[in-house]
Amino acid sequence: MARVHLYVAAACAVVLALAAPSLAGDPDMLQDICVADKTIPIKINGFPCKANVTADDFFFDGLRNPGNTNNPNGAMVTAANVDTFAVVNTLGVSLARIDYAPGGLNPPHTHPRATEIIFVLEGVLEVGFITTADVLFSKIITKGDVFVSPRGLVHFQQNRGHGPATVIAGFNSQLQGTQQVAMTLFGATPPVSSDILAKGFRIDNRLVDAIKARF
């Protein structure tokens, strides 16, 4: 009987090990292609498939031009995910172009559904992520370098050069989701109670309200 239990436990371990990779990204698709049909309002963990598909559905030129970095962060993310590039529906991949003015910051944020890998096209960036043990892994990277931020962990990029910087970011999700830490906490709708944020950040309510007003 003990041996049977051992075999059952071993079989369960194998099943879990084989299943683990599938949990790291979007579910596997059940057809060759499923170009998202945005005209249908029903969504079941994704978008319904478009009926008539052409070669143009597989083409996207939205990353050709720099994004407008004239904003408070001095950075702009241009996405090629299912919201803008319908063909990646069910494919478990997406891209983004991120442009940074000198000093520009892609502020601390997380992607709950994807690991992010960036490739530097130009510029000098300080990049990093923070583990759940509050350990920072940070690096200065330049043209041709690659850096990975694991799924769900807070990470950031800032332009440390004197000129513009640009990266291409890849994700193992058709729609990685993005939560900017500051915006999520101080710009939520309805707002998070000021006393909760004051206690959490160990600051007073007036400072919390002043920060909220900026979002």
PDB file of C-alpha atoms in Angstrom:
ATOM      1  CA  MET A   1       0.000   0.000   0.000  1.00  0.00           C
ATOM      2  CA  ALA A   2       2.870   2.370   0.837  1.00  0.00           C
ATOM      3  CA  ARG A   3       4.379   1.694  -2.598  1.00  0.00           C
ATOM      4  CA  VAL A   4       1.058   2.525  -4.282  1.00  0.00           C
ATOM      5  CA  HIS A   5       0.903   5.801  -2.393  1.00  0.00           C
ATOM      6  CA  LEU A   6       4.485   6.534  -3.490  1.00  0.00           C
ATOM      7  CA  TYR A   7       3.604   5.886  -7.148  1.00  0.00           C
ATOM      8  CA  VAL A   8       0.523   8.127  -6.885  1.00  0.00           C
ATOM      9  CA  ALA A   9       2.577  10.918  -5.308  1.00  0.00           C
ATOM     10  CA  ALA A  10       5.235  10.567  -8.003  1.00  0.00           C
ATOM     11  CA  ALA A  11       2.614  10.666 -10.754  1.00  0.00           C
ATOM     12  CA  CYS A  12       1.081  13.817  -9.251  1.00  0.00           C
ATOM     13  CA  ALA A  13       4.507  15.453  -9.091  1.00  0.00           C
ATOM     14  CA  VAL A  14       5.126  14.675 -12.776  1.00  0.00           C
ATOM     15  CA  VAL A  15       1.730  16.092 -13.772  1.00  0.00           C
ATOM     16  CA  LEU A  16       2.368  19.275 -11.797  1.00  0.00           C
ATOM     17  CA  ALA A  17       5.849  19.632 -13.293  1.00  0.00           C
ATOM     18  CA  LEU A  18       4.496  19.263 -16.816  1.00  0.00           C
ATOM     19  CA  ALA A  19       1.680  21.703 -16.108  1.00  0.00           C
ATOM     20  CA  ALA A  20       3.924  24.342 -14.550  1.00  0.00           C
ATOM     21  CA  PRO A  21       5.212  25.864 -17.831  1.00  0.00           C
ATOM     22  CA  SER A  22       1.676  26.415 -19.032  1.00  0.00           C
ATOM     23  CA  LEU A  23       1.030  28.581 -15.982  1.00  0.00           C
ATOM     24  CA  ALA A  24       3.802  31.005 -16.945  1.00  0.00           C
ATOM     25  CA  GLY A  25       1.896  32.580 -19.841  1.00  0.00           C
ATOM     26  CA  ASP A  26      -1.457  32.669 -21.600  1.00  0.00           C
ATOM     27  CA  PRO A  27      -3.390  29.406 -22.174  1.00  0.00           C
ATOM     28  CA  ASP A  28      -2.439  27.425 -25.278  1.00  0.00           C
ATOM     29  CA  MET A  29      -4.581  28.138 -28.330  1.00  0.00           C
ATOM     30  CA  LEU A  30      -6.799  25.460 -29.851  1.00  0.00           C
ATOM     31  CA  GLN A  31      -6.537  26.591 -33.474  1.00  0.00           C
ATOM     32  CA  ASP A  32      -3.887  27.897 -35.879  1.00  0.00           C
ATOM     33  CA  ILE A  33      -5.007  31.525 -35.684  1.00  0.00           C
ATOM     34  CA  CYS A  34      -7.668  33.529 -33.887  1.00  0.00           C
ATOM     35  CA  VAL A  35      -7.520  37.166 -34.936  1.00  0.00           C
ATOM     36  CA  ALA A  36      -9.528  39.098 -32.341  1.00  0.00           C
ATOM     37  CA  ASP A  37     -12.943  40.337 -33.429  1.00  0.00           C
ATOM     38  CA  LYS A  38     -13.383  43.559 -31.424  1.00  0.00           C
ATOM     39  CA  THR A  39     -16.943  44.070 -32.695  1.00  0.00           C
ATOM     40  CA  ILE A  40     -18.254  41.240 -30.512  1.00  0.00           C
ATOM     41  CA  PRO A  41     -18.758  42.439 -26.918  1.00  0.00           C
ATOM     42  CA  ILE A  42     -18.527  38.963 -25.357  1.00  0.00           C
ATOM     43  CA  LYS A  43     -15.102  38.052 -23.946  1.00  0.00           C
ATOM     44  CA  ILE A  44     -14.158  34.728 -22.325  1.00  0.00           C
ATOM     45  CA  ASN A  45     -10.569  35.112 -21.152  1.00  0.00           C
ATOM     46  CA  GLY A  46      -9.763  36.661 -24.502  1.00  0.00           C
ATOM     47  CA  PHE A  47     -11.563  37.752 -27.669  1.00  0.00           C
ATOM     48  CA  PRO A  48     -13.722  35.769 -30.128  1.00  0.00           C
ATOM     49  CA  CYS A  49     -12.146  34.869 -33.470  1.00  0.00           C
ATOM     50  CA  LYS A  50     -12.658  37.004 -36.550  1.00  0.00           C
ATOM     51  CA  ALA A  51     -14.331  35.212 -39.457  1.00  0.00           C
ATOM     52  CA  ASN A  52     -12.500  36.719 -42.436  1.00  0.00           C
ATOM     53  CA  VAL A  53      -8.718  36.952 -42.060  1.00  0.00           C
ATOM     54  CA  THR A  54      -6.224  38.490 -44.502  1.00  0.00           C
ATOM     55  CA  ALA A  55      -2.453  38.930 -44.587  1.00  0.00           C
ATOM     56  CA  ASP A  56      -2.924  42.522 -43.413  1.00  0.00           C
ATOM     57  CA  ASP A  57      -4.132  41.203 -40.060  1.00  0.00           C
ATOM     58  CA  PHE A  58      -0.606  39.914 -39.402  1.00  0.00           C
ATOM     59  CA  PHE A  59       1.014  43.296 -40.094  1.00  0.00           C
ATOM     60  CA  PHE A  60       1.526  46.194 -37.659  1.00  0.00           C
ATOM     61  CA  ASP A  61       3.487  49.401 -38.228  1.00  0.00           C
ATOM     62  CA  GLY A  62       2.669  51.095 -34.934  1.00  0.00           C
ATOM     63  CA  LEU A  63       6.186  50.771 -33.526  1.00  0.00           C
ATOM     64  CA  ARG A  64       7.943  52.582 -36.381  1.00  0.00           C
ATOM     65  CA  ASN A  65       7.851  56.062 -34.914  1.00  0.00           C
ATOM     66  CA  PRO A  66       8.963  57.380 -31.515  1.00  0.00           C
ATOM     67  CA  GLY A  67       6.287  57.943 -28.899  1.00  0.00           C
ATOM     68  CA  ASN A  68       5.600  61.427 -27.544  1.00  0.00           C
ATOM     69  CA  THR A  69       7.657  61.786 -24.358  1.00  0.00           C
ATOM     70  CA  ASN A  70       6.267  65.244 -23.538  1.00  0.00           C
ATOM     71  CA  ASN A  71       4.544  64.113 -20.338  1.00  0.00           C
ATOM     72  CA  PRO A  72       5.317  64.174 -16.595  1.00  0.00           C
ATOM     73  CA  ASN A  73       7.284  60.901 -16.756  1.00  0.00           C
ATOM     74  CA  GLY A  74       9.235  61.814 -19.880  1.00  0.00           C
ATOM     75  CA  ALA A  75       8.537  58.367 -21.343  1.00  0.00           C
ATOM     76  CA  MET A  76       5.971  56.791 -23.646  1.00  0.00           C
ATOM     77  CA  VAL A  77       4.965  53.151 -24.090  1.00  0.00           C
ATOM     78  CA  THR A  78       3.560  52.192 -27.516  1.00  0.00           C
ATOM     79  CA  ALA A  79       1.959  48.757 -27.332  1.00  0.00           C
ATOM     80  CA  ALA A  80       1.598  45.998 -29.902  1.00  0.00           C
ATOM     81  CA  ASN A  81      -0.703  43.789 -27.842  1.00  0.00           C
ATOM     82  CA  VAL A  82      -4.170  42.423 -28.532  1.00  0.00           C
ATOM     83  CA  ASP A  83      -5.721  45.842 -27.907  1.00  0.00           C
ATOM     84  CA  THR A  84      -3.788  47.344 -30.844  1.00  0.00           C
ATOM     85  CA  PHE A  85      -2.668  44.284 -32.843  1.00  0.00           C
ATOM     86  CA  ALA A  86      -5.601  41.862 -32.922  1.00  0.00           C
ATOM     87  CA  VAL A  87      -3.695  38.942 -34.464  1.00  0.00           C
ATOM     88  CA  VAL A  88      -1.797  38.177 -31.228  1.00  0.00           C
ATOM     89  CA  ASN A  89      -5.075  37.023 -29.677  1.00  0.00           C
ATOM     90  CA  THR A  90      -4.434  33.517 -28.199  1.00  0.00           C
ATOM     91  CA  LEU A  91      -0.774  33.569 -29.328  1.00  0.00           C
ATOM     92  CA  GLY A  92       0.639  34.421 -25.894  1.00  0.00           C
ATOM     93  CA  VAL A  93       3.048  37.107 -27.144  1.00  0.00           C
ATOM     94  CA  SER A  94       3.141  40.883 -27.500  1.00  0.00           C
ATOM     95  CA  LEU A  95       5.607  43.737 -27.904  1.00  0.00           C
ATOM     96  CA  ALA A  96       5.956  47.360 -26.901  1.00  0.00           C
ATOM     97  CA  ARG A  97       8.212  50.226 -27.883  1.00  0.00           C
ATOM     98  CA  ILE A  98       9.277  52.476 -25.012  1.00  0.00           C
ATOM     99  CA  ASP A  99      10.792  55.894 -25.705  1.00  0.00           C
ATOM    100  CA  TYR A 100      12.476  58.026 -23.046  1.00  0.00           C
ATOM    101  CA  ALA A 101      13.506  61.673 -23.042  1.00  0.00           C
ATOM    102  CA  PRO A 102      16.723  62.441 -21.134  1.00  0.00           C
ATOM    103  CA  GLY A 103      15.910  61.618 -17.516  1.00  0.00           C
ATOM    104  CA  GLY A 104      12.646  60.014 -18.623  1.00  0.00           C
ATOM    105  CA  LEU A 105      11.201  57.320 -16.371  1.00  0.00           C
ATOM    106  CA  ASN A 106       8.989  54.306 -16.962  1.00  0.00           C
ATOM    107  CA  PRO A 107       7.859  54.408 -13.321  1.00  0.00           C
ATOM    108  CA  PRO A 108       7.736  51.417 -10.961  1.00  0.00           C
ATOM    109  CA  HIS A 109       5.049  49.053 -12.227  1.00  0.00           C
ATOM    110  CA  THR A 110       4.108  45.390 -12.533  1.00  0.00           C
ATOM    111  CA  HIS A 111       2.779  43.094 -15.261  1.00  0.00           C
ATOM    112  CA  PRO A 112       0.533  40.513 -13.560  1.00  0.00           C
ATOM    113  CA  ARG A 113       0.337  38.263 -16.635  1.00  0.00           C
ATOM    114  CA  ALA A 114       3.807  38.374 -18.174  1.00  0.00           C
ATOM    115  CA  THR A 115       7.556  38.386 -17.816  1.00  0.00           C
ATOM    116  CA  GLU A 116       9.128  41.357 -19.619  1.00  0.00           C
ATOM    117  CA  ILE A 117      12.336  41.240 -21.658  1.00  0.00           C
ATOM    118  CA  ILE A 118      13.744  44.468 -23.090  1.00  0.00           C
ATOM    119  CA  PHE A 119      16.282  45.074 -25.866  1.00  0.00           C
ATOM    120  CA  VAL A 120      17.961  48.487 -25.996  1.00  0.00           C
ATOM    121  CA  LEU A 121      17.870  50.144 -29.428  1.00  0.00           C
ATOM    122  CA  GLU A 122      19.615  53.315 -28.282  1.00  0.00           C
ATOM    123  CA  GLY A 123      20.592  55.174 -25.135  1.00  0.00           C
ATOM    124  CA  VAL A 124      21.731  54.422 -21.602  1.00  0.00           C
ATOM    125  CA  LEU A 125      19.211  53.140 -19.071  1.00  0.00           C
ATOM    126  CA  GLU A 126      19.133  52.213 -15.422  1.00  0.00           C
ATOM    127  CA  VAL A 127      16.794  49.239 -15.104  1.00  0.00           C
ATOM    128  CA  GLY A 128      15.820  47.038 -12.211  1.00  0.00           C
ATOM    129  CA  PHE A 129      13.255  44.919 -10.426  1.00  0.00           C
ATOM    130  CA  ILE A 130      12.497  44.168  -6.778  1.00  0.00           C
ATOM    131  CA  THR A 131      11.813  40.661  -5.486  1.00  0.00           C
ATOM    132  CA  THR A 132       9.151  39.729  -2.948  1.00  0.00           C
ATOM    133  CA  ALA A 133      11.987  39.612  -0.404  1.00  0.00           C
ATOM    134  CA  ASP A 134      12.574  43.348  -1.107  1.00  0.00           C
ATOM    135  CA  VAL A 135      15.875  42.731  -2.893  1.00  0.00           C
ATOM    136  CA  LEU A 136      16.700  45.140  -5.737  1.00  0.00           C
ATOM    137  CA  PHE A 137      18.427  43.842  -8.870  1.00  0.00           C
ATOM    138  CA  SER A 138      19.544  46.869 -10.887  1.00  0.00           C
ATOM    139  CA  LYS A 139      21.863  47.428 -13.863  1.00  0.00           C
ATOM    140  CA  ILE A 140      23.025  50.145 -16.263  1.00  0.00           C
ATOM    141  CA  ILE A 141      22.397  48.911 -19.809  1.00  0.00           C
ATOM    142  CA  THR A 142      23.194  50.364 -23.222  1.00  0.00           C
ATOM    143  CA  LYS A 143      22.571  49.771 -26.953  1.00  0.00           C
ATOM    144  CA  GLY A 144      22.353  46.061 -27.788  1.00  0.00           C
ATOM    145  CA  ASP A 145      21.859  44.941 -24.161  1.00  0.00           C
ATOM    146  CA  VAL A 146      18.988  42.795 -22.876  1.00  0.00           C
ATOM    147  CA  PHE A 147      17.385  42.768 -19.416  1.00  0.00           C
ATOM    148  CA  VAL A 148      14.589  40.621 -17.980  1.00  0.00           C
ATOM    149  CA  SER A 149      12.035  41.505 -15.296  1.00  0.00           C
ATOM    150  CA  PRO A 150      10.155  38.463 -13.934  1.00  0.00           C
ATOM    151  CA  ARG A 151       6.389  38.273 -14.074  1.00  0.00           C
ATOM    152  CA  GLY A 152       4.499  40.161 -11.389  1.00  0.00           C
ATOM    153  CA  LEU A 153       7.521  41.882  -9.809  1.00  0.00           C
ATOM    154  CA  VAL A 154       7.807  45.668  -9.492  1.00  0.00           C
ATOM    155  CA  HIS A 155      10.302  47.010 -12.038  1.00  0.00           C
ATOM    156  CA  PHE A 156      11.341  50.269 -13.714  1.00  0.00           C
ATOM    157  CA  GLN A 157      13.553  51.868 -16.373  1.00  0.00           C
ATOM    158  CA  GLN A 158      15.076  55.360 -16.399  1.00  0.00           C
ATOM    159  CA  ASN A 159      17.094  57.117 -19.086  1.00  0.00           C
ATOM    160  CA  ARG A 160      20.507  57.965 -17.579  1.00  0.00           C
ATOM    161  CA  GLY A 161      22.005  59.319 -20.800  1.00  0.00           C
ATOM    162  CA  HIS A 162      22.150  62.822 -22.257  1.00  0.00           C
ATOM    163  CA  GLY A 163      20.101  61.937 -25.334  1.00  0.00           C
ATOM    164  CA  PRO A 164      16.891  59.977 -26.020  1.00  0.00           C
ATOM    165  CA  ALA A 165      16.653  56.264 -25.354  1.00  0.00           C
ATOM    166  CA  THR A 166      14.497  53.527 -26.879  1.00  0.00           C
ATOM    167  CA  VAL A 167      13.846  49.889 -26.069  1.00  0.00           C
ATOM    168  CA  ILE A 168      11.701  47.111 -27.493  1.00  0.00           C
ATOM    169  CA  ALA A 169       9.934  45.103 -24.796  1.00  0.00           C
ATOM    170  CA  GLY A 170       8.640  41.556 -25.302  1.00  0.00           C
ATOM    171  CA  PHE A 171       5.990  39.803 -23.203  1.00  0.00           C
ATOM    172  CA  ASN A 172       4.770  36.207 -22.968  1.00  0.00           C
ATOM    173  CA  SER A 173       1.151  37.354 -22.977  1.00  0.00           C
ATOM    174  CA  GLN A 174      -1.195  38.820 -25.546  1.00  0.00           C
ATOM    175  CA  LEU A 175      -2.174  41.445 -22.952  1.00  0.00           C
ATOM    176  CA  GLN A 176       0.323  41.648 -20.108  1.00  0.00           C
ATOM    177  CA  GLY A 177      -1.603  44.110 -17.961  1.00  0.00           C
ATOM    178  CA  THR A 178       0.193  47.032 -16.330  1.00  0.00           C
ATOM    179  CA  GLN A 179      -0.217  48.447 -12.842  1.00  0.00           C
ATOM    180  CA  GLN A 180       1.813  51.564 -12.115  1.00  0.00           C
ATOM    181  CA  VAL A 181       2.418  51.512  -8.376  1.00  0.00           C
ATOM    182  CA  ALA A 182       1.877  55.224  -7.735  1.00  0.00           C
ATOM    183  CA  MET A 183      -1.128  55.538 -10.053  1.00  0.00           C
ATOM    184  CA  THR A 184      -2.719  52.378  -8.664  1.00  0.00           C
ATOM    185  CA  LEU A 185      -2.509  53.602  -5.080  1.00  0.00           C
ATOM    186  CA  PHE A 186      -2.979  57.351  -5.422  1.00  0.00           C
ATOM    187  CA  GLY A 187      -5.152  57.538  -8.539  1.00  0.00           C
ATOM    188  CA  ALA A 188      -7.618  54.690  -7.980  1.00  0.00           C
ATOM    189  CA  THR A 189     -11.336  55.175  -8.638  1.00  0.00           C
ATOM    190  CA  PRO A 190     -12.973  55.285  -6.148  1.00  0.00           C
ATOM    191  CA  PRO A 191      -9.951  56.527  -4.177  1.00  0.00           C
ATOM    192  CA  VAL A 192      -8.142  54.499  -1.545  1.00  0.00           C
ATOM    193  CA  SER A 193      -8.786  56.047   1.892  1.00  0.00           C
ATOM    194  CA  SER A 194      -6.116  58.583   2.777  1.00  0.00           C
ATOM    195  CA  ASP A 195      -5.665  57.150   6.265  1.00  0.00           C
ATOM    196  CA  ILE A 196      -4.852  53.728   4.759  1.00  0.00           C
ATOM    197  CA  LEU A 197      -2.167  55.224   2.522  1.00  0.00           C
ATOM    198  CA  ALA A 198      -0.877  57.477   5.312  1.00  0.00           C
ATOM    199  CA  LYS A 199      -0.414  54.524   7.635  1.00  0.00           C
ATOM    200  CA  GLY A 200       0.995  52.297   4.898  1.00  0.00           C
ATOM    201  CA  PHE A 201       3.578  54.870   3.787  1.00  0.00           C
ATOM    202  CA  ARG A 202       4.114  56.299   7.299  1.00  0.00           C
ATOM    203  CA  ILE A 203       3.258  59.823   6.240  1.00  0.00           C
ATOM    204  CA  ASP A 204       0.442  62.162   7.259  1.00  0.00           C
ATOM    205  CA  ASN A 205      -2.953  62.504   5.574  1.00  0.00           C
ATOM    206  CA  ARG A 206      -2.191  65.978   4.211  1.00  0.00           C
ATOM    207  CA  LEU A 207       0.775  64.674   2.247  1.00  0.00           C
ATOM    208  CA  VAL A 208      -1.341  61.792   0.915  1.00  0.00           C
ATOM    209  CA  ASP A 209      -3.994  64.243  -0.263  1.00  0.00           C
ATOM    210  CA  ALA A 210      -1.328  66.391  -1.922  1.00  0.00           C
ATOM    211  CA  ILE A 211       0.040  63.360  -3.787  1.00  0.00           C
ATOM    212  CA  LYS A 212      -3.483  62.279  -4.819  1.00  0.00           C
ATOM    213  CA  ALA A 213      -4.067  65.712  -6.318  1.00  0.00           C
ATOM    214  CA  ARG A 214      -1.191  65.096  -8.741  1.00  0.00           C
ATOM    215  CA  PHE A 215      -2.898  61.994 -10.150  1.00  0.00           C
TER     216      PHE A 215
END
